[in-house]
PDB file of C-alpha atoms and ligand atoms in Angstrom:
ATOM      1  CA  MET A   1     -12.063 -14.238 -18.208  1.00 96.00           C
ATOM      2  CA  LYS A   2     -13.354 -17.695 -18.966  1.00 96.00           C
ATOM      3  CA  TYR A   3     -13.206 -19.165 -22.464  1.00 96.00           C
ATOM      4  CA  ASN A   4     -15.291 -22.312 -22.782  1.00 95.00           C
ATOM      5  CA  VAL A   5     -14.145 -25.295 -24.815  1.00 94.00           C
ATOM      6  CA  PRO A   6     -15.590 -24.709 -28.284  1.00 91.00           C
ATOM      7  CA  PRO A   7     -18.328 -27.167 -29.311  1.00 89.00           C
ATOM      8  CA  SER A   8     -16.272 -28.234 -32.327  1.00 86.00           C
ATOM      9  CA  GLY A   9     -12.815 -27.369 -33.623  1.00 86.00           C
ATOM     10  CA  ALA A  10     -11.485 -23.919 -32.892  1.00 89.00           C
ATOM     11  CA  ALA A  11     -13.382 -20.761 -32.052  1.00 93.00           C
ATOM     12  CA  VAL A  12     -12.664 -17.091 -31.709  1.00 94.00           C
ATOM     13  CA  GLY A  13     -12.349 -16.285 -28.018  1.00 94.00           C
ATOM     14  CA  LEU A  14     -11.559 -12.604 -28.336  1.00 96.00           C
ATOM     15  CA  VAL A  15     -11.496 -10.599 -31.545  1.00 96.00           C
ATOM     16  CA  PRO A  16      -8.320  -8.787 -32.668  1.00 97.00           C
ATOM     17  CA  HIS A  17      -7.771  -5.550 -30.751  1.00 97.00           C
ATOM     18  CA  THR A  18      -5.220  -3.336 -29.084  1.00 98.00           C
ATOM     19  CA  ASP A  19      -5.798  -2.619 -25.422  1.00 98.00           C
ATOM     20  CA  LYS A  20      -7.189   0.867 -24.913  1.00 97.00           C
ATOM     21  CA  ASN A  21      -5.660   1.292 -21.450  1.00 98.00           C
ATOM     22  CA  ALA A  22      -1.989   1.964 -20.601  1.00 98.00           C
ATOM     23  CA  LEU A  23      -0.495  -1.403 -19.670  1.00 98.00           C
ATOM     24  CA  THR A  24      -2.045  -4.846 -19.154  1.00 98.00           C
ATOM     25  CA  ILE A  25      -0.560  -7.680 -17.122  1.00 98.00           C
ATOM     26  CA  LEU A  26      -2.061 -11.034 -18.061  1.00 98.00           C
ATOM     27  CA  CYS A  27      -1.865 -14.427 -16.460  1.00 97.00           C
ATOM     28  CA  GLN A  28      -3.594 -17.556 -17.693  1.00 97.00           C
ATOM     29  CA  ASN A  29      -4.052 -21.188 -16.867  1.00 96.00           C
ATOM     30  CA  ASP A  30      -2.206 -23.839 -18.869  1.00 94.00           C
ATOM     31  CA  VAL A  31      -4.472 -23.451 -21.905  1.00 96.00           C
ATOM     32  CA  GLN A  32      -2.744 -21.345 -24.563  1.00 96.00           C
ATOM     33  CA  GLY A  33      -4.661 -19.317 -27.112  1.00 96.00           C
ATOM     34  CA  LEU A  34      -3.244 -15.819 -27.259  1.00 98.00           C
ATOM     35  CA  GLU A  35      -1.926 -14.666 -30.628  1.00 98.00           C
ATOM     36  CA  ILE A  36      -0.161 -11.417 -31.482  1.00 98.00           C
ATOM     37  CA  MET A  37       0.218  -9.670 -34.801  1.00 98.00           C
ATOM     38  CA  SER A  38       3.692  -8.734 -35.986  1.00 96.00           C
ATOM     39  CA  LYS A  39       4.215  -5.349 -37.620  1.00 91.00           C
ATOM     40  CA  ASP A  40       4.075  -7.042 -41.033  1.00 95.00           C
ATOM     41  CA  GLY A  41       0.626  -8.438 -40.265  1.00 96.00           C
ATOM     42  CA  ALA A  42       1.425 -12.091 -39.475  1.00 98.00           C
ATOM     43  CA  TRP A  43      -0.254 -13.771 -36.496  1.00 98.00           C
ATOM     44  CA  THR A  44       1.995 -15.645 -34.045  1.00 97.00           C
ATOM     45  CA  HIS A  45       0.951 -17.855 -31.143  1.00 97.00           C
ATOM     46  CA  VAL A  46       2.340 -16.751 -27.801  1.00 97.00           C
ATOM     47  CA  VAL A  47       3.317 -19.622 -25.527  1.00 96.00           C
ATOM     48  CA  VAL A  48       3.152 -18.361 -21.962  1.00 96.00           C
ATOM     49  CA  PRO A  49       5.207 -20.612 -19.657  1.00 96.00           C
ATOM     50  CA  PRO A  50       3.528 -21.729 -16.405  1.00 93.00           C
ATOM     51  CA  GLY A  51       3.743 -19.127 -13.656  1.00 93.00           C
ATOM     52  CA  CYS A  52       4.662 -16.335 -16.060  1.00 97.00           C
ATOM     53  CA  PHE A  53       2.871 -13.095 -16.778  1.00 97.00           C
ATOM     54  CA  LEU A  54       2.473 -11.417 -20.099  1.00 97.00           C
ATOM     55  CA  VAL A  55       2.759  -7.625 -20.281  1.00 98.00           C
ATOM     56  CA  VAL A  56       0.908  -5.888 -23.099  1.00 98.00           C
ATOM     57  CA  VAL A  57       1.422  -2.248 -24.038  1.00 98.00           C
ATOM     58  CA  GLY A  58      -1.861  -0.460 -24.631  1.00 98.00           C
ATOM     59  CA  ASP A  59      -2.830   2.569 -26.722  1.00 98.00           C
ATOM     60  CA  ILE A  60      -2.232   5.004 -23.860  1.00 98.00           C
ATOM     61  CA  LEU A  61       1.398   3.966 -23.379  1.00 98.00           C
ATOM     62  CA  LYS A  62       1.896   4.044 -27.117  1.00 98.00           C
ATOM     63  CA  ALA A  63       0.644   7.632 -27.241  1.00 98.00           C
ATOM     64  CA  TRP A  64       2.460   8.730 -24.079  1.00 98.00           C
ATOM     65  CA  SER A  65       5.750   7.326 -25.408  1.00 98.00           C
ATOM     66  CA  ASN A  66       5.211   9.217 -28.684  1.00 98.00           C
ATOM     67  CA  GLY A  67       4.912   5.917 -30.535  1.00 97.00           C
ATOM     68  CA  ARG A  68       8.130   4.402 -29.183  1.00 97.00           C
ATOM     69  CA  MET A  69       6.205   1.622 -27.474  1.00 97.00           C
ATOM     70  CA  HIS A  70       4.143  -0.598 -29.727  1.00 97.00           C
ATOM     71  CA  ALA A  71       0.567  -1.479 -28.773  1.00 98.00           C
ATOM     72  CA  VAL A  72       0.469  -4.969 -30.221  1.00 98.00           C
ATOM     73  CA  LYS A  73      -2.730  -6.227 -31.791  1.00 98.00           C
ATOM     74  CA  HIS A  74      -3.779  -9.487 -30.162  1.00 98.00           C
ATOM     75  CA  LYS A  75      -6.617 -12.004 -30.142  1.00 98.00           C
ATOM     76  CA  VAL A  76      -7.587 -15.237 -28.459  1.00 98.00           C
ATOM     77  CA  THR A  77      -8.396 -18.441 -30.306  1.00 96.00           C
ATOM     78  CA  ILE A  78      -9.776 -21.402 -28.401  1.00 95.00           C
ATOM     79  CA  SER A  79      -9.365 -25.062 -29.225  1.00 93.00           C
ATOM     80  CA  GLY A  80      -8.814 -28.310 -27.364  1.00 93.00           C
ATOM     81  CA  THR A  81     -10.713 -29.908 -24.531  1.00 93.00           C
ATOM     82  CA  LYS A  82     -10.098 -27.655 -21.554  1.00 95.00           C
ATOM     83  CA  ASP A  83     -11.590 -24.294 -20.644  1.00 96.00           C
ATOM     84  CA  ARG A  84      -9.181 -21.389 -20.735  1.00 97.00           C
ATOM     85  CA  TYR A  85      -9.003 -18.888 -17.908  1.00 97.00           C
ATOM     86  CA  SER A  86      -7.120 -15.642 -17.917  1.00 97.00           C
ATOM     87  CA  CYS A  87      -6.861 -12.801 -15.503  1.00 97.00           C
ATOM     88  CA  GLY A  88      -5.863  -9.267 -16.456  1.00 98.00           C
ATOM     89  CA  LEU A  89      -4.652  -6.261 -14.503  1.00 98.00           C
ATOM     90  CA  PHE A  90      -5.473  -3.211 -16.575  1.00 98.00           C
ATOM     91  CA  THR A  91      -3.659  -0.040 -15.595  1.00 97.00           C
ATOM     92  CA  LEU A  92      -5.241   3.297 -16.510  1.00 95.00           C
ATOM     93  CA  PRO A  93      -4.232   6.934 -16.260  1.00 96.00           C
ATOM     94  CA  LYS A  94      -5.531   8.755 -13.165  1.00 95.00           C
ATOM     95  CA  GLU A  95      -9.019  10.161 -13.592  1.00 93.00           C
ATOM     96  CA  GLY A  96      -8.849  13.521 -15.328  1.00 91.00           C
ATOM     97  CA  ALA A  97      -5.164  13.191 -16.243  1.00 93.00           C
ATOM     98  CA  LEU A  98      -4.099  14.340 -19.671  1.00 96.00           C
ATOM     99  CA  VAL A  99      -2.158  11.858 -21.757  1.00 98.00           C
ATOM    100  CA  GLU A 100       0.489  14.178 -23.117  1.00 98.00           C
ATOM    101  CA  VAL A 101       3.746  13.350 -24.889  1.00 98.00           C
ATOM    102  CA  PRO A 102       6.638  14.574 -22.664  1.00 98.00           C
ATOM    103  CA  LYS A 103       8.748  17.221 -24.373  1.00 97.00           C
ATOM    104  CA  GLU A 104      11.851  15.072 -23.790  1.00 97.00           C
ATOM    105  CA  LEU A 105      10.461  12.577 -26.318  1.00 97.00           C
ATOM    106  CA  VAL A 106      10.030  15.123 -29.085  1.00 97.00           C
ATOM    107  CA  ASP A 107      12.853  16.343 -31.313  1.00 96.00           C
ATOM    108  CA  SER A 108      13.633  16.779 -34.972  1.00 95.00           C
ATOM    109  CA  SER A 109      13.975  13.033 -35.539  1.00 94.00           C
ATOM    110  CA  HIS A 110      10.919  12.261 -33.364  1.00 95.00           C
ATOM    111  CA  PRO A 111       8.172  14.738 -34.276  1.00 96.00           C
ATOM    112  CA  ILE A 112       5.161  14.771 -32.006  1.00 97.00           C
ATOM    113  CA  LEU A 113       2.648  12.103 -33.043  1.00 97.00           C
ATOM    114  CA  TYR A 114      -0.245  12.649 -30.596  1.00 98.00           C
ATOM    115  CA  LYS A 115      -2.218  15.594 -29.262  1.00 97.00           C
ATOM    116  CA  PRO A 116      -2.953  15.700 -25.514  1.00 98.00           C
ATOM    117  CA  PHE A 117      -6.166  13.862 -24.611  1.00 98.00           C
ATOM    118  CA  SER A 118      -7.953  12.329 -21.661  1.00 97.00           C
ATOM    119  CA  TYR A 119      -8.358   8.582 -21.335  1.00 97.00           C
ATOM    120  CA  ALA A 120     -12.092   8.852 -20.623  1.00 96.00           C
ATOM    121  CA  ASP A 121     -12.659  10.935 -23.750  1.00 97.00           C
ATOM    122  CA  TYR A 122     -10.641   8.478 -25.835  1.00 97.00           C
ATOM    123  CA  VAL A 123     -12.617   5.489 -24.540  1.00 96.00           C
ATOM    124  CA  ALA A 124     -15.880   7.329 -25.232  1.00 96.00           C
ATOM    125  CA  TYR A 125     -14.666   8.018 -28.766  1.00 97.00           C
ATOM    126  CA  PHE A 126     -13.696   4.369 -29.242  1.00 96.00           C
ATOM    127  CA  MET A 127     -17.069   3.125 -27.963  1.00 95.00           C
ATOM    128  CA  SER A 128     -18.838   5.055 -30.682  1.00 95.00           C
ATOM    129  CA  ASN A 129     -16.159   4.489 -33.348  1.00 90.00           C
ATOM    130  CA  VAL A 130     -14.927   0.925 -32.908  1.00 89.00           C
ATOM    131  CA  ARG A 131     -12.093   0.802 -35.391  1.00 91.00           C
ATOM    132  CA  ASP A 132      -8.502  -0.425 -35.488  1.00 90.00           C
ATOM    133  CA  ASP A 133      -7.008   3.001 -35.971  1.00 93.00           C
ATOM    134  CA  ALA A 134      -9.030   4.728 -33.229  1.00 96.00           C
ATOM    135  CA  LEU A 135      -5.942   6.167 -31.519  1.00 97.00           C
ATOM    136  CA  GLU A 136      -4.585   7.667 -34.729  1.00 96.00           C
ATOM    137  CA  MET A 137      -8.003   9.033 -35.663  1.00 96.00           C
ATOM    138  CA  TYR A 138      -8.691  10.470 -32.219  1.00 97.00           C
ATOM    139  CA  ALA A 139      -5.353  11.836 -31.102  1.00 97.00           C
ATOM    140  CA  GLY A 140      -2.979  11.493 -34.038  1.00 97.00           C
ATOM    141  CA  VAL A 141      -1.283  14.602 -35.353  1.00 95.00           C
ATOM    142  CA  GLY A 142      -1.607  14.741 -39.078  1.00 76.00           C
ATOM    143  CA  PRO A 143      -3.925  14.099 -41.976  1.00 64.00           C
ATOM    144  CA  SER A 144      -5.553  10.892 -40.643  1.00 62.00           C
ATOM    145  CA  SER A 145      -6.887  12.477 -37.437  1.00 64.00           C
ATOM    146  CA  GLU A 146     -10.576  13.311 -37.096  1.00 62.00           C
ATOM    147  CA  ILE A 147     -10.616  16.016 -34.419  1.00 56.00           C
TER     148      ILE A 147
HETATM  149  O1  AKG B 201      -7.397 -13.680 -22.263  1.00 91.29           O
HETATM  150  C1  AKG B 201      -6.328 -13.238 -22.670  1.00 91.29           C
HETATM  151  O2  AKG B 201      -5.267 -13.860 -22.585  1.00 91.29           O
HETATM  152  C2  AKG B 201      -6.294 -11.887 -23.323  1.00 91.29           C
HETATM  153  C3  AKG B 201      -7.349 -10.924 -22.813  1.00 91.29           C
HETATM  154  C4  AKG B 201      -7.280  -9.613 -23.492  1.00 91.29           C
HETATM  155  O3  AKG B 201      -6.593  -9.420 -24.461  1.00 91.29           O
HETATM  156  C5  AKG B 201      -8.067  -8.482 -22.974  1.00 91.29           C
HETATM  157  O4  AKG B 201      -8.878  -8.663 -22.063  1.00 91.29           O
HETATM  158  O5  AKG B 201      -7.895  -7.360 -23.481  1.00 91.29           O
HETATM  159 FE1  FE2 B 202      -6.393  -7.327 -24.870  1.00 91.29          FE
END
């Protein structure tokens, strides 16, 4: 991805989101800009050292791990005088595979949080219902789910 130097001041490069895939590996040039949201809602800049990769848990891994792994909300803000480049490797479930919480991750202190679903169906749902809580609405077990 290329993020051009904003004409003036700072600009939004990428709006806040969680990744919809399983796991993302990011690398970037020396222009920082990624911010992550803590669980209490505060935004923090992530400083990625040169030559390092950043690994981001997506919605699929969150669901598959029965919520043990946190799909962090993140965004990109651009400022300064140099274009920002980033490159992402987005891993996805195999075509047709069901994302299903393994029984080993469910017990009385960890009730099941997600119904089995396919990645393609989830992405299709998200495309027509772009919202922060898409995973909970689509696959969540409980009162907030839609289907
Ligand atoms: O450019 C970045 O560092 C982040 C990109 C990103 O979050 C995404 O493509 O989902
Ligand atoms: Fe992302």
